[in-house]
PDB file of C-alpha atoms in Angstrom:
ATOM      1  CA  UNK E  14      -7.365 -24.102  28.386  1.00  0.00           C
ATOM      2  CA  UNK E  15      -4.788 -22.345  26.607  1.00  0.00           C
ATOM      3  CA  UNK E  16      -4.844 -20.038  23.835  1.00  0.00           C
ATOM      4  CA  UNK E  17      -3.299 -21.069  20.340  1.00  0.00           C
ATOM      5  CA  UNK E  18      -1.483 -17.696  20.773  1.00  0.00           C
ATOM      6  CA  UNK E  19      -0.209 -18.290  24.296  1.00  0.00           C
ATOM      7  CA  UNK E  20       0.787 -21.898  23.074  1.00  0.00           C
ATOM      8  CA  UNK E  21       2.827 -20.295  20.189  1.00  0.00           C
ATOM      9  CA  UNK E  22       4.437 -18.107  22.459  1.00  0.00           C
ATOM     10  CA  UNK E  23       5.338 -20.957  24.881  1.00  0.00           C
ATOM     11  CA  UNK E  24       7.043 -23.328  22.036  1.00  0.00           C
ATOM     12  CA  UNK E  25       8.775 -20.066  20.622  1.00  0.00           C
ATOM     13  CA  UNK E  26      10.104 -19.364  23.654  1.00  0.00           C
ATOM     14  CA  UNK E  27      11.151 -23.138  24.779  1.00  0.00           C
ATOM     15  CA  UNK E  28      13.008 -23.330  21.697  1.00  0.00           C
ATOM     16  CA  UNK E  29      17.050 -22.101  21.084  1.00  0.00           C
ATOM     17  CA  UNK E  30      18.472 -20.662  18.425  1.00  0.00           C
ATOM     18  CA  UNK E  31      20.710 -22.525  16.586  1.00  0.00           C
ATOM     19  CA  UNK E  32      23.148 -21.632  13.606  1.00  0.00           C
ATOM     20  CA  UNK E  33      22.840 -24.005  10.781  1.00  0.00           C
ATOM     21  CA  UNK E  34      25.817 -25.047   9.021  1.00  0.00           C
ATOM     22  CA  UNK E  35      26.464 -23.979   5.540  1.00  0.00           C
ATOM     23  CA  UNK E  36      26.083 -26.544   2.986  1.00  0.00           C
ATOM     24  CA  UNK E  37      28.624 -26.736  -0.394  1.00  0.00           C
ATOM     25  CA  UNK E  38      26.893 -28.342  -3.238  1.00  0.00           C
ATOM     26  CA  UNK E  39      28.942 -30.933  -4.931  1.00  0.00           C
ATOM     27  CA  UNK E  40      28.061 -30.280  -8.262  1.00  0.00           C
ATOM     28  CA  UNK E  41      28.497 -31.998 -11.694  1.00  0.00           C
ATOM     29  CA  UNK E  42      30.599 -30.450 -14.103  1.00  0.00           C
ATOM     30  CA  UNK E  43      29.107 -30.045 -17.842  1.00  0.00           C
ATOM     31  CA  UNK E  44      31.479 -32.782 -18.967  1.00  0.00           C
ATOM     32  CA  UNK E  45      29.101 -35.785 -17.091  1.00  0.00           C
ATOM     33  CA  UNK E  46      25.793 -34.248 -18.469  1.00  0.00           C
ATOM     34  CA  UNK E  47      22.929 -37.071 -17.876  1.00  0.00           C
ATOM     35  CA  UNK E  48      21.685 -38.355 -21.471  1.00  0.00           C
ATOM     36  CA  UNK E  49      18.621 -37.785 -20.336  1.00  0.00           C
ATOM     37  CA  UNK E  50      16.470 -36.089 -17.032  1.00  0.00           C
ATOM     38  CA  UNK E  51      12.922 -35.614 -17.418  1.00  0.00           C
ATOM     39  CA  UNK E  52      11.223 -34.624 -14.343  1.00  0.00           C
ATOM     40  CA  UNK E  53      14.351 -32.431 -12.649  1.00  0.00           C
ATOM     41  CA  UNK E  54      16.910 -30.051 -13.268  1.00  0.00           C
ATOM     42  CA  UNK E  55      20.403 -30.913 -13.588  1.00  0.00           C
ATOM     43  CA  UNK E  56      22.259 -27.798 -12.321  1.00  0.00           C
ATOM     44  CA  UNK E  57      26.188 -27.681 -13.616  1.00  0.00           C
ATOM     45  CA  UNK E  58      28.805 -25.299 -12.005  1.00  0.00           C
ATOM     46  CA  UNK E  59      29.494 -23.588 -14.979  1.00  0.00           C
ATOM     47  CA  UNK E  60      26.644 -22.349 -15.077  1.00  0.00           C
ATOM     48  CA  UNK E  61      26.202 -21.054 -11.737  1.00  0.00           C
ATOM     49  CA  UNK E  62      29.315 -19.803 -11.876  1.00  0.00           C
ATOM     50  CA  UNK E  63      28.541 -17.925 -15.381  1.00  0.00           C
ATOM     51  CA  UNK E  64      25.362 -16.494 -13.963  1.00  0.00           C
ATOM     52  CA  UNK E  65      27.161 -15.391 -11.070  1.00  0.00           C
ATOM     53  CA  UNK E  66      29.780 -13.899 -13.148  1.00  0.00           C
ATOM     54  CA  UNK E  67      26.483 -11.700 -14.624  1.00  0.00           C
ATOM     55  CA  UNK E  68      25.760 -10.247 -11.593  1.00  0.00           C
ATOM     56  CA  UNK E  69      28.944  -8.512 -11.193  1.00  0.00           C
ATOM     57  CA  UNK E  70      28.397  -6.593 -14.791  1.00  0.00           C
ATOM     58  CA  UNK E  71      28.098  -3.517 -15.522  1.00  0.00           C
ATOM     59  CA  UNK E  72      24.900  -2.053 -15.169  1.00  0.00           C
ATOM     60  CA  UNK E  73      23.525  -5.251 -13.482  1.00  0.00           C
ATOM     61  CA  UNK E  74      25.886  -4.931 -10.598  1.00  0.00           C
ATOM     62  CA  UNK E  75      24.677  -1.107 -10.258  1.00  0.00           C
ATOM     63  CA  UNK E  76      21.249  -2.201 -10.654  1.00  0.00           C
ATOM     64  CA  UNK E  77      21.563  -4.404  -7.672  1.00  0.00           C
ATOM     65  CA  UNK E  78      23.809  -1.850  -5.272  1.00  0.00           C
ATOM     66  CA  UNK E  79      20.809   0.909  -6.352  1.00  0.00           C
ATOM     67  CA  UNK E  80      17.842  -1.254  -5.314  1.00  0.00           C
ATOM     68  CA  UNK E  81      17.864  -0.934  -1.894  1.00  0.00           C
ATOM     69  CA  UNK E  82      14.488  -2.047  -1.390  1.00  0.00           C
ATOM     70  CA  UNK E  83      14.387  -4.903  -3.965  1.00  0.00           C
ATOM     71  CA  UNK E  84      12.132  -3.406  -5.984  1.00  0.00           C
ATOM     72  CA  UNK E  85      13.290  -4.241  -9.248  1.00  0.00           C
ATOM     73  CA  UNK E  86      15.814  -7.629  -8.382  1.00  0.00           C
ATOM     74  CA  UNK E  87      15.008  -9.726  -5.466  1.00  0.00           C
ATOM     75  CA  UNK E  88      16.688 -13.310  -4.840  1.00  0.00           C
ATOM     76  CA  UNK E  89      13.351 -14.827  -6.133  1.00  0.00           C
ATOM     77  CA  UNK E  90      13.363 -12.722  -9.307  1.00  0.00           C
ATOM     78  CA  UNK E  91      16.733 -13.807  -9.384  1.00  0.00           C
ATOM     79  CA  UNK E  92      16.389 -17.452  -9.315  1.00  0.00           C
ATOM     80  CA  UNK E  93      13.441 -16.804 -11.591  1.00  0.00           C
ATOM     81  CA  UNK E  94      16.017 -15.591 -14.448  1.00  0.00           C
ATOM     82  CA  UNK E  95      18.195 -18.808 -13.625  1.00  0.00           C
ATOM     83  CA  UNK E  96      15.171 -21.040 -14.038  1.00  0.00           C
ATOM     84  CA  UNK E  97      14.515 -19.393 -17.402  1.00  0.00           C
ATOM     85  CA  UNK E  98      18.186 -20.071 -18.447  1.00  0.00           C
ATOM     86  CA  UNK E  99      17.746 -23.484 -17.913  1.00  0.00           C
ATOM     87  CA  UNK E 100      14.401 -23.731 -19.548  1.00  0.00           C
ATOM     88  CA  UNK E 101      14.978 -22.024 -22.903  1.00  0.00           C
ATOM     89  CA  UNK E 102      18.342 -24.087 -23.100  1.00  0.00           C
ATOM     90  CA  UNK E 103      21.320 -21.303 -23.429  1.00  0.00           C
ATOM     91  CA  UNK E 104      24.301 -22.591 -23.955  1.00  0.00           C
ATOM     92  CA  UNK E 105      27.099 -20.777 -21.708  1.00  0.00           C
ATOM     93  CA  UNK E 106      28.063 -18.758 -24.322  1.00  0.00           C
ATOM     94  CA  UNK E 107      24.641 -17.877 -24.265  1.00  0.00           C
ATOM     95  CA  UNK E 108      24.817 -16.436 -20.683  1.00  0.00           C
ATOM     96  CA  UNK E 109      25.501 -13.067 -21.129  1.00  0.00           C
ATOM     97  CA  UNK E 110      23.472  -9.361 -20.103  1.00  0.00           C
ATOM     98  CA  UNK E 111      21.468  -8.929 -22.683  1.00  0.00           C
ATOM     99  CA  UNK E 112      19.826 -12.782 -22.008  1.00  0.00           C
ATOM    100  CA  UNK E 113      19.471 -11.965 -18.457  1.00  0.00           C
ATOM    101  CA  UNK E 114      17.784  -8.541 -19.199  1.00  0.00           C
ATOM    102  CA  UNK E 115      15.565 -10.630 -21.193  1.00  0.00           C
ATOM    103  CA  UNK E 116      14.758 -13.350 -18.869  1.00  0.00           C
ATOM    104  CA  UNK E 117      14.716 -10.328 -15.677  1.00  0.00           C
ATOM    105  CA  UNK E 118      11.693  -8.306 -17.970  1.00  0.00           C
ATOM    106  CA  UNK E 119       9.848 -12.123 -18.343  1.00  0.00           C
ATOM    107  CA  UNK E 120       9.703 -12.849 -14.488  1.00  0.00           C
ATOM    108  CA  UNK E 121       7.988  -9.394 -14.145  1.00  0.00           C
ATOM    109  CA  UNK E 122       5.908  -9.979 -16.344  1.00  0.00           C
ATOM    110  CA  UNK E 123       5.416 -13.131 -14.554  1.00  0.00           C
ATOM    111  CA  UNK E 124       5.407 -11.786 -10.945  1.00  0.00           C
ATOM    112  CA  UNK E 125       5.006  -8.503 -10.030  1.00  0.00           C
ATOM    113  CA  UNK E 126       2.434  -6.452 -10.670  1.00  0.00           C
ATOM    114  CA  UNK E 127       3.898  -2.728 -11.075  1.00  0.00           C
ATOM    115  CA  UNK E 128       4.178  -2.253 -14.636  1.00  0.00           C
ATOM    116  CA  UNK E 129       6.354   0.905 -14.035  1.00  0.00           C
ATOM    117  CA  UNK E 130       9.007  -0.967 -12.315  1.00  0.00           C
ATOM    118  CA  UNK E 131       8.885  -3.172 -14.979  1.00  0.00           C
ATOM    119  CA  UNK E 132       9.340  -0.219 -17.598  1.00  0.00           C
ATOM    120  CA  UNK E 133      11.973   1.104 -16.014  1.00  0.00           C
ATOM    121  CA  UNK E 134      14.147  -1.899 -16.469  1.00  0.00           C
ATOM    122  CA  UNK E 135      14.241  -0.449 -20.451  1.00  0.00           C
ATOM    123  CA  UNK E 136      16.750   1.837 -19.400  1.00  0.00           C
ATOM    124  CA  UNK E 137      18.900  -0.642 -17.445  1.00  0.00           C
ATOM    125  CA  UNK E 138      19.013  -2.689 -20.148  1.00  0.00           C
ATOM    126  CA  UNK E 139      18.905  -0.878 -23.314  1.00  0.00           C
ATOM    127  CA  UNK E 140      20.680   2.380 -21.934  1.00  0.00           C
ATOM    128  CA  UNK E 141      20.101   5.560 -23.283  1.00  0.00           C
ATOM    129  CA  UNK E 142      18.556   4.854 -26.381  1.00  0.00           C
ATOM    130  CA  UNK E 143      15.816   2.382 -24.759  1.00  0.00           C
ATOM    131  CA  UNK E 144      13.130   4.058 -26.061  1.00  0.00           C
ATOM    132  CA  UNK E 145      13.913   3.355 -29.951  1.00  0.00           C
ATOM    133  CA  UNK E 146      15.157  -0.513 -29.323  1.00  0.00           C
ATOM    134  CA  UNK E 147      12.342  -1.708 -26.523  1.00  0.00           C
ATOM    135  CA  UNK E 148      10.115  -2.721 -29.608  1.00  0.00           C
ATOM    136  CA  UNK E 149      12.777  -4.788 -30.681  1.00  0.00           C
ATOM    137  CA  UNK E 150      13.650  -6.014 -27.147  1.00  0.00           C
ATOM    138  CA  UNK E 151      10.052  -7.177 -26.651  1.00  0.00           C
ATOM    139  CA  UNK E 152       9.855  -9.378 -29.826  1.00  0.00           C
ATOM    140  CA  UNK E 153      13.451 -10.991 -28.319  1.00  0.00           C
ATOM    141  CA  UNK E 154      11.354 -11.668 -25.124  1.00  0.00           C
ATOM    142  CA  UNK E 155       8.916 -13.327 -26.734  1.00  0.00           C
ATOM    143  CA  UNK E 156      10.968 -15.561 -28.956  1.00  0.00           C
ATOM    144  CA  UNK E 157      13.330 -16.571 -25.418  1.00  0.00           C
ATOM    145  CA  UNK E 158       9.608 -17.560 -24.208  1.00  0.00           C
ATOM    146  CA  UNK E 159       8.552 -19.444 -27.068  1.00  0.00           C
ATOM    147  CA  UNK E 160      11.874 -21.595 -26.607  1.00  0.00           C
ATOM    148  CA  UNK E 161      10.793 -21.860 -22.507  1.00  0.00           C
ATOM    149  CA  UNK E 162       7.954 -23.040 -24.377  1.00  0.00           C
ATOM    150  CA  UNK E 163       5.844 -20.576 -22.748  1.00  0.00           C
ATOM    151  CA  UNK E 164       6.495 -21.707 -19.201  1.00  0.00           C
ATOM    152  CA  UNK E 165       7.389 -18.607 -17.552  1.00  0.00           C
ATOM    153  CA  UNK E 166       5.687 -20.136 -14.030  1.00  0.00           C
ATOM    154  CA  UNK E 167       8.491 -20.714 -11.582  1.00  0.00           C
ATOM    155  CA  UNK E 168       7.318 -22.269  -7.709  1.00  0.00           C
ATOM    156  CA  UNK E 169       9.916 -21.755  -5.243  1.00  0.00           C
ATOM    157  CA  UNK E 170      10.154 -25.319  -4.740  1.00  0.00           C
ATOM    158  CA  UNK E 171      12.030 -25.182  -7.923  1.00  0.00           C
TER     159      UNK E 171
END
């Protein structure tokens, strides 16, 4: 009779480490949109590539460098704004800061439970002056999540 532990142990250490190959997506371009796609998500490369292109703005990119501990931005929070792009239907032109800011301060409201973390995304966003446009920036978030019609839920299957 073995232990569950001990068998663990055994089939950990019978197994080798391989390095998985990377995969490219081959994605569609926005020029051979489905009519329509009910139950899934049609990701285009514009997009990912304009949501990408966010990340490396000013003060998102400094956002991201500072957070050394993923406190505020973590690759699920991440793919949590993405998800919320897709669901409130922004155009690309539409995929710009001040959206993701908007969509970023939704999936904490969504996810985490510090509220101060979630505060102090006010003056990442808004920058000096957050504390006379936050009103403002909260009726914005609620609009974005009336067009998400209210479906702020993201599972990591998605």
């Amino acid at each position: 009779f073995t232990s569950t532990r001990d068998s663990l142990a055994y089939s950990y250490s019978s197994h080798k480490m391989t390095a998985r190959q990377v995969r490219h997506l081959q994605l569609p371009s926005v020029q051979e949109q489905p009519v329509h796609q009910a139950t899934f998500m049609t990701i285009y490369k514009e997009e990912l590539d304009m949501f990408f292109s966010l990340l490396v703005t000013d003060p998102i990119k400094q956002l991201l460098e500072k957070d050394k501990c993923f406190n505020h931005v973590d690759n699920y929070l991440l793919a949590m704004v993405f998800v919320y792009f897709k669901r409130s239907g922004l155009s690309l032109a539409e995929y710009n800061t001040h959206n993701f800011w908007l969509c970023l301060y939704l999936a904490h409201d969504q996810e985490e439970d510090e509220e101060e973390l979630k505060w102090e995304l006010f003056s990442w966003a808004l920058g000096d002056d957050w504390v006379t446009a936050y009103p403002k920036f909260l009726v914005e978030k609620d609009k974005l999540w009336k067009k998400m019609d209210c479906r702020s839920v993201v599972s990591r299957r998605q």
